[in-house]
mmCIF file of C-alpha atoms in Angstrom:
data_model
loop_
_atom_site.group_PDB
_atom_site.id
_atom_site.type_symbol
_atom_site.label_atom_id
_atom_site.label_comp_id
_atom_site.label_asym_id
_atom_site.label_seq_id
_atom_site.Cartn_x
_atom_site.Cartn_y
_atom_site.Cartn_z
ATOM 1 C CA UNK E 1 199.829 98.403 141.400
ATOM 2 C CA UNK E 2 197.053 100.309 143.264
ATOM 3 C CA UNK E 3 198.933 99.752 146.595
ATOM 4 C CA UNK E 4 202.412 100.482 145.179
ATOM 5 C CA UNK E 5 204.578 103.548 145.782
ATOM 6 C CA UNK E 6 203.714 106.557 143.703
ATOM 7 C CA UNK E 7 207.083 107.993 144.015
ATOM 8 C CA UNK E 8 208.714 104.822 142.663
ATOM 9 C CA UNK E 9 206.173 104.817 139.779
ATOM 10 C CA UNK E 10 207.083 108.395 138.775
ATOM 11 C CA UNK E 11 210.738 107.683 138.866
ATOM 12 C CA UNK E 12 210.282 104.690 136.624
ATOM 13 C CA UNK E 13 208.004 106.570 134.353
ATOM 14 C CA UNK E 14 210.481 109.440 134.102
ATOM 15 C CA UNK E 15 213.307 106.936 133.068
ATOM 16 C CA UNK E 16 210.985 105.333 130.506
ATOM 17 C CA UNK E 17 209.965 108.679 128.971
ATOM 18 C CA UNK E 18 213.596 109.911 128.717
ATOM 19 C CA UNK E 19 214.611 106.726 126.680
ATOM 20 C CA UNK E 20 211.688 106.369 124.176
ATOM 21 C CA UNK E 21 212.090 107.592 120.658
ATOM 22 C CA UNK E 22 211.475 111.383 120.120
ATOM 23 C CA UNK E 23 208.737 110.557 117.595
ATOM 24 C CA UNK E 24 206.021 107.959 116.917
ATOM 25 C CA UNK E 25 206.104 106.406 120.334
ATOM 26 C CA UNK E 26 202.956 104.981 122.099
ATOM 27 C CA UNK E 27 202.526 103.668 125.622
ATOM 28 C CA UNK E 28 199.349 101.888 126.617
ATOM 29 C CA UNK E 29 198.239 100.355 129.820
ATOM 30 C CA UNK E 30 196.522 100.713 133.276
ATOM 31 C CA UNK E 31 198.464 103.379 135.142
ATOM 32 C CA UNK E 32 196.172 103.455 138.310
ATOM 33 C CA UNK E 33 196.269 107.313 138.452
ATOM 34 C CA UNK E 34 192.951 109.011 137.844
ATOM 35 C CA UNK E 35 193.350 111.965 135.480
ATOM 36 C CA UNK E 36 189.820 113.072 136.411
ATOM 37 C CA UNK E 37 190.965 113.752 140.030
ATOM 38 C CA UNK E 38 193.460 116.502 139.584
ATOM 39 C CA UNK E 39 192.964 117.768 143.013
ATOM 40 C CA UNK E 40 195.332 115.150 144.442
ATOM 41 C CA UNK E 41 199.069 115.699 144.468
ATOM 42 C CA UNK E 42 199.902 112.335 142.799
ATOM 43 C CA UNK E 43 197.560 113.237 139.749
ATOM 44 C CA UNK E 44 199.082 116.552 139.451
ATOM 45 C CA UNK E 45 202.581 115.252 139.530
ATOM 46 C CA UNK E 46 201.687 112.602 136.987
ATOM 47 C CA UNK E 47 200.168 115.120 134.596
ATOM 48 C CA UNK E 48 203.066 117.554 134.959
ATOM 49 C CA UNK E 49 205.531 114.639 134.177
ATOM 50 C CA UNK E 50 203.550 113.764 131.010
ATOM 51 C CA UNK E 51 203.352 117.342 129.627
ATOM 52 C CA UNK E 52 206.966 118.229 130.485
ATOM 53 C CA UNK E 53 208.131 115.042 128.651
ATOM 54 C CA UNK E 54 206.193 116.027 125.495
ATOM 55 C CA UNK E 55 203.695 113.070 125.916
ATOM 56 C CA UNK E 56 200.036 113.451 125.705
ATOM 57 C CA UNK E 57 197.144 111.174 126.933
ATOM 58 C CA UNK E 58 194.719 110.354 124.178
ATOM 59 C CA UNK E 59 191.831 109.225 126.441
ATOM 60 C CA UNK E 60 189.971 111.898 128.344
ATOM 61 C CA UNK E 61 186.908 110.004 129.324
ATOM 62 C CA UNK E 62 186.345 107.376 131.861
ATOM 63 C CA UNK E 63 187.923 104.032 131.368
ATOM 64 C CA UNK E 64 187.079 102.155 134.525
ATOM 65 C CA UNK E 65 184.024 101.791 136.624
ATOM 66 C CA UNK E 66 182.902 99.333 139.396
ATOM 67 C CA UNK E 67 179.226 98.727 140.122
ATOM 68 C CA UNK E 68 177.893 101.489 142.242
ATOM 69 C CA UNK E 69 181.217 102.999 142.222
ATOM 70 C CA UNK E 70 182.763 106.278 140.745
ATOM 71 C CA UNK E 71 183.994 106.236 137.135
ATOM 72 C CA UNK E 72 187.730 106.921 136.757
ATOM 73 C CA UNK E 73 190.269 107.616 133.949
ATOM 74 C CA UNK E 74 193.121 105.253 134.824
ATOM 75 C CA UNK E 75 193.690 103.495 131.624
ATOM 76 C CA UNK E 76 195.201 105.516 128.834
ATOM 77 C CA UNK E 77 197.193 105.681 125.624
ATOM 78 C CA UNK E 78 200.193 107.952 125.766
ATOM 79 C CA UNK E 79 201.984 109.255 122.664
ATOM 80 C CA UNK E 80 204.405 111.969 121.582
ATOM 81 C CA UNK E 81 202.912 111.858 117.991
ATOM 82 C CA UNK E 82 199.303 113.314 118.522
ATOM 83 C CA UNK E 83 199.435 114.938 115.073
ATOM 84 C CA UNK E 84 198.991 111.599 113.326
ATOM 85 C CA UNK E 85 196.221 110.365 115.557
ATOM 86 C CA UNK E 86 192.790 110.373 113.697
ATOM 87 C CA UNK E 87 190.518 109.427 116.694
ATOM 88 C CA UNK E 88 190.674 107.674 120.062
ATOM 89 C CA UNK E 89 188.210 106.534 122.724
ATOM 90 C CA UNK E 90 186.736 103.576 124.601
ATOM 91 C CA UNK E 91 184.568 100.666 124.043
ATOM 92 C CA UNK E 92 182.288 100.000 127.012
ATOM 93 C CA UNK E 93 181.181 96.461 126.042
ATOM 94 C CA UNK E 94 183.816 94.765 128.196
ATOM 95 C CA UNK E 95 183.392 91.772 130.594
ATOM 96 C CA UNK E 96 185.666 93.520 133.190
ATOM 97 C CA UNK E 97 185.511 96.758 135.067
ATOM 98 C CA UNK E 98 188.121 98.225 132.499
ATOM 99 C CA UNK E 99 186.718 99.459 129.202
ATOM 100 C CA UNK E 100 188.564 98.798 126.001
ATOM 101 C CA UNK E 101 190.672 101.693 124.711
ATOM 102 C CA UNK E 102 191.464 102.359 121.072
ATOM 103 C CA UNK E 103 193.091 104.762 118.748
ATOM 104 C CA UNK E 104 193.289 105.186 114.868
ATOM 105 C CA UNK E 105 196.624 106.517 113.500
ATOM 106 C CA UNK E 106 197.349 107.897 109.985
ATOM 107 C CA UNK E 107 200.023 105.256 109.233
ATOM 108 C CA UNK E 108 200.512 106.681 105.598
ATOM 109 C CA UNK E 109 201.373 110.037 107.079
ATOM 110 C CA UNK E 110 203.620 108.291 109.668
ATOM 111 C CA UNK E 111 205.495 106.408 106.788
ATOM 112 C CA UNK E 112 206.045 109.634 104.879
ATOM 113 C CA UNK E 113 207.639 111.297 108.000
ATOM 114 C CA UNK E 114 210.031 108.407 108.660
ATOM 115 C CA UNK E 115 211.581 108.622 105.082
ATOM 116 C CA UNK E 116 214.316 111.228 105.217
ATOM 117 C CA UNK E 117 216.037 111.951 101.988
ATOM 118 C CA UNK E 118 219.809 112.536 102.263
ATOM 119 C CA UNK E 119 220.948 115.974 101.282
ATOM 120 C CA UNK E 120 223.548 116.192 98.547
ATOM 121 C CA UNK E 121 225.953 119.049 99.111
ATOM 122 C CA UNK E 122 227.805 120.264 95.976
ATOM 123 C CA UNK E 123 229.261 123.428 97.402
ATOM 124 C CA UNK E 124 230.890 124.351 100.716
ATOM 125 C CA UNK E 125 230.314 127.942 101.850
ATOM 126 C CA UNK E 126 232.448 127.798 104.915
ATOM 127 C CA UNK E 127 234.010 130.961 106.321
ATOM 128 C CA UNK E 128 237.387 129.678 105.352
ATOM 129 C CA UNK E 129 236.345 129.227 101.735
ATOM 130 C CA UNK E 130 234.739 132.636 101.664
ATOM 131 C CA UNK E 131 237.847 134.317 102.878
ATOM 132 C CA UNK E 132 239.998 132.424 100.224
ATOM 133 C CA UNK E 133 237.428 133.410 97.544
ATOM 134 C CA UNK E 134 237.792 137.080 98.483
ATOM 135 C CA UNK E 135 241.602 136.907 98.307
ATOM 136 C CA UNK E 136 241.581 135.031 94.846
ATOM 137 C CA UNK E 137 238.931 137.454 93.466
ATOM 138 C CA UNK E 138 240.937 140.474 94.639
ATOM 139 C CA UNK E 139 244.090 139.066 92.996
ATOM 140 C CA UNK E 140 242.189 138.322 89.669
ATOM 141 C CA UNK E 141 240.738 141.864 89.653
ATOM 142 C CA UNK E 142 244.110 143.429 90.167
ATOM 143 C CA UNK E 143 245.684 141.291 87.440
ATOM 144 C CA UNK E 144 242.933 142.518 84.948
ATOM 145 C CA UNK E 145 243.492 146.057 86.089
ATOM 146 C CA UNK E 146 247.269 145.811 85.360
ATOM 147 C CA UNK E 147 246.363 144.472 81.924
ATOM 148 C CA UNK E 148 244.038 147.455 81.282
ATOM 149 C CA UNK E 149 240.995 145.149 80.903
ATOM 150 C CA UNK E 150 239.261 145.942 84.185
ATOM 151 C CA UNK E 151 235.660 147.057 83.519
ATOM 152 C CA UNK E 152 235.969 146.774 79.665
ATOM 153 C CA UNK E 153 233.712 143.715 79.230
ATOM 154 C CA UNK E 154 230.813 142.684 81.392
ATOM 155 C CA UNK E 155 230.823 139.093 80.161
ATOM 156 C CA UNK E 156 234.534 138.800 81.033
ATOM 157 C CA UNK E 157 234.004 140.092 84.515
ATOM 158 C CA UNK E 158 231.076 137.700 85.013
ATOM 159 C CA UNK E 159 233.032 134.856 83.761
ATOM 160 C CA UNK E 160 235.907 135.539 86.054
ATOM 161 C CA UNK E 161 233.692 135.933 89.110
ATOM 162 C CA UNK E 162 231.843 132.669 88.278
ATOM 163 C CA UNK E 163 235.231 130.917 87.665
ATOM 164 C CA UNK E 164 236.685 131.853 91.148
ATOM 165 C CA UNK E 165 233.412 130.991 92.658
ATOM 166 C CA UNK E 166 233.540 127.434 91.220
ATOM 167 C CA UNK E 167 237.185 127.100 92.188
ATOM 168 C CA UNK E 168 236.785 128.041 95.798
ATOM 169 C CA UNK E 169 233.304 126.556 96.754
ATOM 170 C CA UNK E 170 232.584 123.598 94.537
ATOM 171 C CA UNK E 171 233.449 120.219 96.127
ATOM 172 C CA UNK E 172 235.508 117.797 94.159
ATOM 173 C CA UNK E 173 233.169 115.143 95.285
ATOM 174 C CA UNK E 174 229.614 115.736 96.365
ATOM 175 C CA UNK E 175 228.949 115.185 100.075
ATOM 176 C CA UNK E 176 225.791 113.401 101.389
ATOM 177 C CA UNK E 177 224.657 114.341 104.745
ATOM 178 C CA UNK E 178 221.387 114.797 106.793
ATOM 179 C CA UNK E 179 222.733 117.879 108.589
ATOM 180 C CA UNK E 180 222.262 120.934 106.453
ATOM 181 C CA UNK E 181 221.639 124.690 106.999
ATOM 182 C CA UNK E 182 217.970 123.943 106.007
ATOM 183 C CA UNK E 183 217.492 121.016 108.441
ATOM 184 C CA UNK E 184 219.668 122.430 111.266
ATOM 185 C CA UNK E 185 220.116 126.163 110.783
ATOM 186 C CA UNK E 186 221.483 126.645 114.280
ATOM 187 C CA UNK E 187 224.611 124.446 113.437
ATOM 188 C CA UNK E 188 227.447 126.984 112.937
ATOM 189 C CA UNK E 189 230.752 126.333 111.455
ATOM 190 C CA UNK E 190 232.349 126.267 114.997
ATOM 191 C CA UNK E 191 229.831 123.681 116.155
ATOM 192 C CA UNK E 192 230.728 121.650 113.011
ATOM 193 C CA UNK E 193 234.348 121.789 113.954
ATOM 194 C CA UNK E 194 233.550 120.707 117.534
ATOM 195 C CA UNK E 195 231.514 117.777 116.162
ATOM 196 C CA UNK E 196 234.671 116.738 114.111
ATOM 197 C CA UNK E 197 236.711 117.050 117.273
ATOM 198 C CA UNK E 198 234.324 114.904 119.210
ATOM 199 C CA UNK E 199 234.635 112.266 116.437
ATOM 200 C CA UNK E 200 238.424 112.454 116.822
ATOM 201 C CA UNK E 201 238.200 111.819 120.498
ATOM 202 C CA UNK E 202 235.960 108.814 119.975
ATOM 203 C CA UNK E 203 238.332 107.431 117.433
ATOM 204 C CA UNK E 204 241.189 107.842 119.954
ATOM 205 C CA UNK E 205 239.259 106.002 122.617
ATOM 206 C CA UNK E 206 238.095 103.256 120.228
ATOM 207 C CA UNK E 207 241.688 102.549 119.178
ATOM 208 C CA UNK E 208 242.635 102.002 122.762
ATOM 209 C CA UNK E 209 240.218 98.977 123.047
ATOM 210 C CA UNK E 210 241.738 95.560 122.655
ATOM 211 C CA UNK E 211 241.289 91.966 123.948
ATOM 212 C CA UNK E 212 242.988 92.662 127.215
ATOM 213 C CA UNK E 213 241.122 95.889 127.715
ATOM 214 C CA UNK E 214 237.622 95.673 126.078
ATOM 215 C CA UNK E 215 236.460 99.031 127.621
ATOM 216 C CA UNK E 216 239.556 100.967 126.349
ATOM 217 C CA UNK E 217 241.633 103.653 128.105
ATOM 218 C CA UNK E 218 239.442 105.160 130.983
ATOM 219 C CA UNK E 219 241.113 108.589 130.732
ATOM 220 C CA UNK E 220 240.417 108.772 126.919
ATOM 221 C CA UNK E 221 236.852 107.652 127.336
ATOM 222 C CA UNK E 222 236.304 110.250 130.089
ATOM 223 C CA UNK E 223 237.795 112.976 127.952
ATOM 224 C CA UNK E 224 235.445 111.964 125.086
ATOM 225 C CA UNK E 225 232.419 111.690 127.288
ATOM 226 C CA UNK E 226 232.922 115.159 128.913
ATOM 227 C CA UNK E 227 233.528 116.667 125.516
ATOM 228 C CA UNK E 228 230.334 115.115 124.189
ATOM 229 C CA UNK E 229 228.312 116.257 127.200
ATOM 230 C CA UNK E 230 229.577 119.828 126.766
ATOM 231 C CA UNK E 231 228.969 119.846 123.100
ATOM 232 C CA UNK E 232 225.385 118.538 123.595
ATOM 233 C CA UNK E 233 224.728 121.587 125.866
ATOM 234 C CA UNK E 234 226.289 123.983 123.388
ATOM 235 C CA UNK E 235 224.066 122.682 120.495
ATOM 236 C CA UNK E 236 220.892 122.855 122.766
ATOM 237 C CA UNK E 237 221.735 126.379 123.646
ATOM 238 C CA UNK E 238 222.236 127.334 119.982
ATOM 239 C CA UNK E 239 219.005 125.831 118.960
ATOM 240 C CA UNK E 240 217.152 127.626 121.768
ATOM 241 C CA UNK E 241 218.661 131.014 120.588
ATOM 242 C CA UNK E 242 217.873 130.412 117.086
ATOM 243 C CA UNK E 243 214.067 129.777 117.841
ATOM 244 C CA UNK E 244 213.897 132.585 120.364
ATOM 245 C CA UNK E 245 215.131 134.973 117.737
ATOM 246 C CA UNK E 246 212.605 133.627 115.208
ATOM 247 C CA UNK E 247 209.812 134.039 117.674
ATOM 248 C CA UNK E 248 210.898 137.596 118.349
ATOM 249 C CA UNK E 249 211.112 138.401 114.622
ATOM 250 C CA UNK E 250 207.632 136.932 114.161
ATOM 251 C CA UNK E 251 206.115 139.205 116.776
ATOM 252 C CA UNK E 252 202.893 140.696 115.495
ATOM 253 C CA UNK E 253 202.575 138.345 112.542
ATOM 254 C CA UNK E 254 200.422 135.337 113.599
ATOM 255 C CA UNK E 255 201.084 133.336 110.411
ATOM 256 C CA UNK E 256 204.892 133.510 110.953
ATOM 257 C CA UNK E 257 204.501 132.672 114.565
ATOM 258 C CA UNK E 258 202.485 129.537 113.845
ATOM 259 C CA UNK E 259 205.115 128.508 111.217
ATOM 260 C CA UNK E 260 207.745 128.642 113.935
ATOM 261 C CA UNK E 261 205.500 126.695 116.398
ATOM 262 C CA UNK E 262 204.781 124.008 113.789
ATOM 263 C CA UNK E 263 208.455 123.827 112.949
ATOM 264 C CA UNK E 264 209.232 123.239 116.667
ATOM 265 C CA UNK E 265 206.512 120.556 116.765
ATOM 266 C CA UNK E 266 207.937 118.793 113.692
ATOM 267 C CA UNK E 267 204.760 119.398 111.771
ATOM 268 C CA UNK E 268 205.513 120.013 108.194
ATOM 269 C CA UNK E 269 203.462 120.116 105.046
ATOM 270 C CA UNK E 270 203.582 116.909 103.016
ATOM 271 C CA UNK E 271 205.841 117.233 99.850
ATOM 272 C CA UNK E 272 203.968 117.292 96.597
ATOM 273 C CA UNK E 273 205.398 115.729 93.453
ATOM 274 C CA UNK E 274 204.937 118.035 90.349
ATOM 275 C CA UNK E 275 202.495 116.699 87.835
ATOM 276 C CA UNK E 276 201.329 118.285 84.631
ATOM 277 C CA UNK E 277 199.361 117.309 81.547
ATOM 278 C CA UNK E 278 201.196 117.923 78.373
ATOM 279 C CA UNK E 279 199.853 116.385 75.110
ATOM 280 C CA UNK E 280 197.479 114.170 77.163
ATOM 281 C CA UNK E 281 200.440 112.738 79.115
ATOM 282 C CA UNK E 282 201.114 113.181 82.811
ATOM 283 C CA UNK E 283 204.597 114.605 83.220
ATOM 284 C CA UNK E 284 206.348 114.688 86.578
ATOM 285 C CA UNK E 285 209.910 115.740 85.569
ATOM 286 C CA UNK E 286 210.381 119.270 86.870
ATOM 287 C CA UNK E 287 212.805 120.254 84.152
ATOM 288 C CA UNK E 288 210.400 119.142 81.350
ATOM 289 C CA UNK E 289 207.514 121.042 83.029
ATOM 290 C CA UNK E 290 209.591 124.215 83.372
ATOM 291 C CA UNK E 291 210.826 123.995 79.776
ATOM 292 C CA UNK E 292 207.211 123.662 78.588
ATOM 293 C CA UNK E 293 206.188 126.772 80.525
ATOM 294 C CA UNK E 294 209.179 128.545 79.043
ATOM 295 C CA UNK E 295 208.131 127.526 75.465
ATOM 296 C CA UNK E 296 204.669 128.650 76.063
ATOM 297 C CA UNK E 297 205.483 132.210 77.307
ATOM 298 C CA UNK E 298 208.267 132.661 74.755
ATOM 299 C CA UNK E 299 205.946 131.721 71.874
ATOM 300 C CA UNK E 300 203.078 134.072 72.747
ATOM 301 C CA UNK E 301 204.394 137.056 70.838
ATOM 302 C CA UNK E 302 205.156 134.782 67.843
ATOM 303 C CA UNK E 303 201.765 133.241 67.783
ATOM 304 C CA UNK E 304 200.124 136.694 68.001
ATOM 305 C CA UNK E 305 202.331 138.007 65.152
ATOM 306 C CA UNK E 306 201.501 134.918 62.992
ATOM 307 C CA UNK E 307 197.678 135.635 63.634
ATOM 308 C CA UNK E 308 198.175 139.269 62.734
ATOM 309 C CA UNK E 309 200.004 138.538 59.428
ATOM 310 C CA UNK E 310 197.450 135.765 58.386
ATOM 311 C CA UNK E 311 194.242 137.508 59.289
ATOM 312 C CA UNK E 312 195.202 141.197 59.714
ATOM 313 C CA UNK E 313 194.161 140.956 63.476
ATOM 314 C CA UNK E 314 194.946 138.910 66.529
ATOM 315 C CA UNK E 315 191.415 137.844 67.076
ATOM 316 C CA UNK E 316 190.768 140.001 70.148
ATOM 317 C CA UNK E 317 190.521 143.651 69.213
ATOM 318 C CA UNK E 318 192.111 146.106 66.834
ATOM 319 C CA UNK E 319 195.539 147.052 67.828
ATOM 320 C CA UNK E 320 195.811 150.632 68.810
ATOM 321 C CA UNK E 321 198.196 152.931 67.311
ATOM 322 C CA UNK E 322 201.215 153.898 69.573
ATOM 323 C CA UNK E 323 200.222 157.527 69.556
ATOM 324 C CA UNK E 324 197.078 156.627 71.593
ATOM 325 C CA UNK E 325 199.322 155.493 74.492
ATOM 326 C CA UNK E 326 201.488 158.651 74.403
ATOM 327 C CA UNK E 327 200.837 161.375 76.999
ATOM 328 C CA UNK E 328 201.008 164.995 76.350
ATOM 329 C CA UNK E 329 204.578 166.116 75.432
ATOM 330 C CA UNK E 330 206.720 167.777 78.072
ATOM 331 C CA UNK E 331 209.229 170.529 77.668
ATOM 332 C CA UNK E 332 211.884 168.923 79.777
ATOM 333 C CA UNK E 333 213.833 165.862 78.607
ATOM 334 C CA UNK E 334 214.646 162.790 80.780
ATOM 335 C CA UNK E 335 218.014 162.818 82.419
ATOM 336 C CA UNK E 336 219.513 159.824 84.268
ATOM 337 C CA UNK E 337 222.575 160.387 86.396
ATOM 338 C CA UNK E 338 225.349 157.771 86.447
ATOM 339 C CA UNK E 339 225.312 155.338 89.328
ATOM 340 C CA UNK E 340 227.981 155.540 91.826
ATOM 341 C CA UNK E 341 230.066 152.991 93.739
ATOM 342 C CA UNK E 342 228.465 153.869 97.064
ATOM 343 C CA UNK E 343 225.053 153.399 95.538
ATOM 344 C CA UNK E 344 225.835 149.991 94.161
ATOM 345 C CA UNK E 345 227.477 149.075 97.521
ATOM 346 C CA UNK E 346 224.352 150.157 99.395
ATOM 347 C CA UNK E 347 222.021 148.178 97.240
ATOM 348 C CA UNK E 348 224.152 145.096 97.749
ATOM 349 C CA UNK E 349 224.258 145.421 101.535
ATOM 350 C CA UNK E 350 220.470 145.765 101.638
ATOM 351 C CA UNK E 351 219.849 142.440 99.719
ATOM 352 C CA UNK E 352 217.928 139.896 101.791
ATOM 353 C CA UNK E 353 220.180 136.900 102.790
ATOM 354 C CA UNK E 354 217.088 134.546 102.741
ATOM 355 C CA UNK E 355 216.290 135.249 98.993
ATOM 356 C CA UNK E 356 216.992 132.572 96.482
ATOM 357 C CA UNK E 357 220.079 133.217 94.369
ATOM 358 C CA UNK E 358 222.621 131.012 92.373
ATOM 359 C CA UNK E 359 225.387 132.681 94.370
ATOM 360 C CA UNK E 360 224.517 133.070 98.106
ATOM 361 C CA UNK E 361 223.716 136.644 99.086
ATOM 362 C CA UNK E 362 226.237 136.585 101.952
ATOM 363 C CA UNK E 363 229.022 135.716 99.586
ATOM 364 C CA UNK E 364 228.143 138.591 97.327
ATOM 365 C CA UNK E 365 228.123 140.978 100.324
ATOM 366 C CA UNK E 366 231.557 139.831 101.345
ATOM 367 C CA UNK E 367 232.770 140.876 97.885
ATOM 368 C CA UNK E 368 230.902 144.123 97.704
ATOM 369 C CA UNK E 369 234.019 146.242 98.139
ATOM 370 C CA UNK E 370 235.698 144.530 95.084
ATOM 371 C CA UNK E 371 232.811 144.364 92.661
ATOM 372 C CA UNK E 372 231.036 147.627 93.331
ATOM 373 C CA UNK E 373 233.583 149.830 91.448
ATOM 374 C CA UNK E 374 233.508 147.404 88.560
ATOM 375 C CA UNK E 375 229.666 147.179 88.479
ATOM 376 C CA UNK E 376 229.617 151.054 88.561
ATOM 377 C CA UNK E 377 231.724 151.262 85.438
ATOM 378 C CA UNK E 378 229.805 148.521 83.703
ATOM 379 C CA UNK E 379 226.367 149.696 84.354
ATOM 380 C CA UNK E 380 227.160 153.251 83.259
ATOM 381 C CA UNK E 381 228.698 151.951 80.159
ATOM 382 C CA UNK E 382 225.768 149.666 79.312
ATOM 383 C CA UNK E 383 223.295 152.508 79.913
ATOM 384 C CA UNK E 384 225.297 154.882 77.704
ATOM 385 C CA UNK E 385 225.480 152.184 74.849
ATOM 386 C CA UNK E 386 221.898 151.113 75.292
ATOM 387 C CA UNK E 387 222.826 147.457 75.828
ATOM 388 C CA UNK E 388 221.283 144.914 78.143
ATOM 389 C CA UNK E 389 223.738 141.878 78.652
ATOM 390 C CA UNK E 390 222.545 138.586 77.395
ATOM 391 C CA UNK E 391 223.732 136.905 80.631
ATOM 392 C CA UNK E 392 221.011 138.949 82.542
ATOM 393 C CA UNK E 393 218.295 137.775 80.218
ATOM 394 C CA UNK E 394 218.543 134.169 81.428
ATOM 395 C CA UNK E 395 215.768 133.267 83.900
ATOM 396 C CA UNK E 396 215.108 129.970 85.886
ATOM 397 C CA UNK E 397 211.558 128.695 85.934
ATOM 398 C CA UNK E 398 210.481 126.556 88.775
ATOM 399 C CA UNK E 399 206.806 125.471 88.911
ATOM 400 C CA UNK E 400 205.385 125.587 92.477
ATOM 401 C CA UNK E 401 201.825 124.427 93.413
ATOM 402 C CA UNK E 402 199.633 126.977 95.063
ATOM 403 C CA UNK E 403 197.729 124.162 96.676
ATOM 404 C CA UNK E 404 198.861 120.890 98.237
ATOM 405 C CA UNK E 405 196.887 118.665 95.890
ATOM 406 C CA UNK E 406 199.103 117.265 93.188
ATOM 407 C CA UNK E 407 196.216 117.069 90.747
ATOM 408 C CA UNK E 408 195.733 120.748 90.945
ATOM 409 C CA UNK E 409 197.048 122.503 87.871
ATOM 410 C CA UNK E 410 197.277 125.930 89.479
ATOM 411 C CA UNK E 411 200.909 126.834 89.740
ATOM 412 C CA UNK E 412 202.850 129.909 90.429
#
């Protein structure tokens, strides 16, 4: 109330803001603190409380006026989801001294945000599994070396590598979780182990509860509570270090900096379902779209050859003789030196961990000392024989929209 204690109000408001949901919360009412009068201590404390809590007032114009009195902004709508607010304001046609306040929110966008799809994990690339993979791969390479088959067949080496990869990393049963490296990249393996430990402490305390002692063992609960509190601080610190590093890496690049800022704000681009017109039918299956792209590009040469055989030309221009593309002859011949183990190892170490790959780049780097000598032998032999392995001719096509509109046929 107007005559109430401002200190008590701020304490109650602090408690309220700490317990509201992190997203999509709205608080409306008459707060009796004028945001237009920031020269007072109470208004400054109130504004600081809102901003430090991640809550923003949507009304910035006057909401209250008495006859022959000063207009004030004491009624407001507070939210921590300002991105989805389309507009807000006041309606002055009111029978009281207080104006009506309103806001319009994009509820469709709000609904899309609340639907989180669970992540299905088929492989577990933990440090323990990577270590075991290196051991098993080393053993398999030594076995093939004893059999005098090491380096003799690129297909055999690739099959061996993929076999050990599936054996060590593939889960027997896919795991469904909302916590992934993409969603929470600051969650390390040690933090995951700590989370498991926290769950074990909770189970120990839960087992101690019974009819005679509904609150359970006090010591077990205190142990669980202290561990949970410490773990929360660890996760908060890990998240802070992760984003500080990303901001530092983005220094000088405005686009990357804003990507980090929007990620912190929770603002993401809306997902776009793939749509493509094939034979006058709208297709949304990604695999079908990718296969149609593949058929189109693979058939280009065949169609050009068909047109050449049937009409004698491809319908664009006369094909030039290959001699027209040749430059003046040189006296020196081309010489390519064999690659070395150090050269292959250096290339592997310089690979970007963030690049897309069927096998994670960090796993390949951990096995660099094992596969570099084999790749050296294989690459030199293939160059000498003039053969390009069929396994390296396979490409995966993923259509990605250049624009957010799902009806746009421009893909990359």
